[in-house]
Structure formats: structure tokens, C-alpha cells
Short mmCIF file of N, CA and C in Angstrom, two decimals:
data_model
loop_
_atom_site.label_atom_id
_atom_site.label_comp_id
_atom_site.label_asym_id
_atom_site.label_seq_id
_atom_site.Cartn_x
_atom_site.Cartn_y
_atom_site.Cartn_z
N MET A 13 18.57 -21.08 11.81
CA MET A 13 18.47 -20.86 10.69
C MET A 13 17.61 -21.27 9.56
N ILE A 14 17.65 -20.12 8.18
CA ILE A 14 16.80 -19.40 8.05
C ILE A 14 17.42 -20.33 6.29
N ASP A 15 16.30 -20.73 6.20
CA ASP A 15 16.12 -21.86 4.02
C ASP A 15 16.19 -21.11 3.37
N PHE A 16 17.23 -20.43 2.15
CA PHE A 16 17.03 -19.68 1.76
C PHE A 16 15.80 -19.76 0.18
N LEU A 17 15.87 -21.25 0.80
CA LEU A 17 14.51 -21.56 0.08
C LEU A 17 12.59 -21.85 -0.08
N THR A 18 12.62 -22.18 1.22
CA THR A 18 11.55 -21.72 1.74
C THR A 18 10.88 -20.20 2.13
N LEU A 19 12.41 -19.41 2.72
CA LEU A 19 11.74 -18.37 2.64
C LEU A 19 11.13 -17.02 1.61
N PRO A 20 11.79 -17.07 0.09
CA PRO A 20 11.41 -16.31 -0.73
C PRO A 20 9.84 -16.90 -1.29
N LEU A 21 9.56 -18.46 -0.64
CA LEU A 21 8.17 -18.31 -1.13
C LEU A 21 7.28 -18.53 0.13
N LYS A 22 7.60 -18.14 1.42
CA LYS A 22 6.66 -17.97 2.00
C LYS A 22 6.19 -16.26 1.90
N LEU A 23 7.24 -15.62 1.50
CA LEU A 23 7.04 -14.19 0.20
C LEU A 23 6.41 -13.91 -0.45
N VAL A 24 6.20 -15.15 -0.84
CA VAL A 24 5.67 -14.37 -3.10
C VAL A 24 3.67 -15.07 -2.09
N ASN A 25 3.72 -15.89 -0.97
CA ASN A 25 3.08 -16.19 -0.44
C ASN A 25 1.76 -15.20 -0.11
N ARG A 26 2.74 -14.35 1.11
CA ARG A 26 2.15 -12.68 1.74
C ARG A 26 1.97 -11.61 0.37
N TYR A 27 2.49 -11.82 -0.45
CA TYR A 27 3.07 -10.93 -1.19
C TYR A 27 0.96 -11.02 -1.46
N GLN A 28 1.07 -12.55 -2.47
CA GLN A 28 0.16 -13.32 -2.80
C GLN A 28 -1.56 -12.88 -2.01
N SER A 29 -1.44 -12.61 -0.67
CA SER A 29 -2.63 -12.98 0.06
C SER A 29 -3.04 -10.94 0.14
N PHE A 30 -1.73 -10.57 -0.12
CA PHE A 30 -1.97 -9.03 0.40
C PHE A 30 -2.61 -8.10 -0.95
N LEU A 31 -2.53 -8.81 -2.08
CA LEU A 31 -3.06 -9.09 -3.07
C LEU A 31 -4.78 -9.13 -3.60
N VAL A 32 -4.76 -10.49 -3.04
CA VAL A 32 -5.99 -10.51 -2.22
C VAL A 32 -7.38 -9.78 -1.44
N TRP A 33 -6.61 -9.46 -0.51
CA TRP A 33 -6.94 -8.39 0.23
C TRP A 33 -7.08 -7.21 -0.56
N LEU A 34 -5.94 -6.65 -1.18
CA LEU A 34 -6.62 -5.05 -1.75
C LEU A 34 -7.34 -5.09 -2.52
N GLN A 35 -7.94 -6.57 -3.39
CA GLN A 35 -9.29 -6.75 -4.92
C GLN A 35 -10.34 -7.03 -3.97
N LEU A 36 -10.20 -7.29 -2.56
CA LEU A 36 -11.71 -7.62 -2.25
C LEU A 36 -11.71 -5.98 -1.51
N LEU A 37 -10.93 -5.02 -1.07
CA LEU A 37 -10.76 -3.93 -0.35
C LEU A 37 -11.75 -3.47 -1.75
N GLN A 38 -10.96 -2.76 -2.21
CA GLN A 38 -11.06 -2.01 -3.62
C GLN A 38 -13.11 -2.21 -3.95
N ILE A 39 -13.06 -4.25 -4.77
CA ILE A 39 -14.24 -4.43 -4.28
C ILE A 39 -15.42 -3.30 -3.10
N LEU A 40 -14.94 -3.60 -2.48
CA LEU A 40 -16.10 -3.82 -0.93
C LEU A 40 -15.87 -1.83 -1.33
N ILE A 41 -15.05 -0.92 -1.50
CA ILE A 41 -15.08 0.64 -2.27
C ILE A 41 -16.46 0.26 -3.28
N LEU A 42 -15.50 -0.43 -4.09
CA LEU A 42 -17.05 -0.55 -5.19
C LEU A 42 -17.92 -0.14 -4.53
N ILE A 43 -18.73 -1.52 -3.80
CA ILE A 43 -20.37 -2.09 -3.36
C ILE A 43 -20.95 -0.34 -2.49
N GLY A 44 -19.64 0.66 -1.55
CA GLY A 44 -20.19 1.60 -1.09
C GLY A 44 -20.72 2.09 -2.18
N PHE A 45 -19.55 2.70 -2.98
CA PHE A 45 -19.98 3.36 -4.24
C PHE A 45 -21.43 3.12 -4.41
N LEU A 46 -21.86 2.38 -5.15
CA LEU A 46 -22.69 2.32 -5.27
C LEU A 46 -24.31 2.39 -4.01
#
């Protein structure tokens, strides 16, 4: 059974970690161009 209270929290955690990876990629790209 899916818990509708913990599911959004898991999605938010995945979204936040995805944003962190995007920031890291942008930093690596900037360093690469420098």
C-alpha cells in the first residue's frame, strides 16, 4: 500500500537532489570553460 504522506516527501527529496546535481554540473561546465 502506498503511503500518500511519505510519497510526496520522497518526490521532494529526489527533486532537491536533482537540483543539486544540476548545480554541480553547471559548476563543472564553468570550470571546464575556464
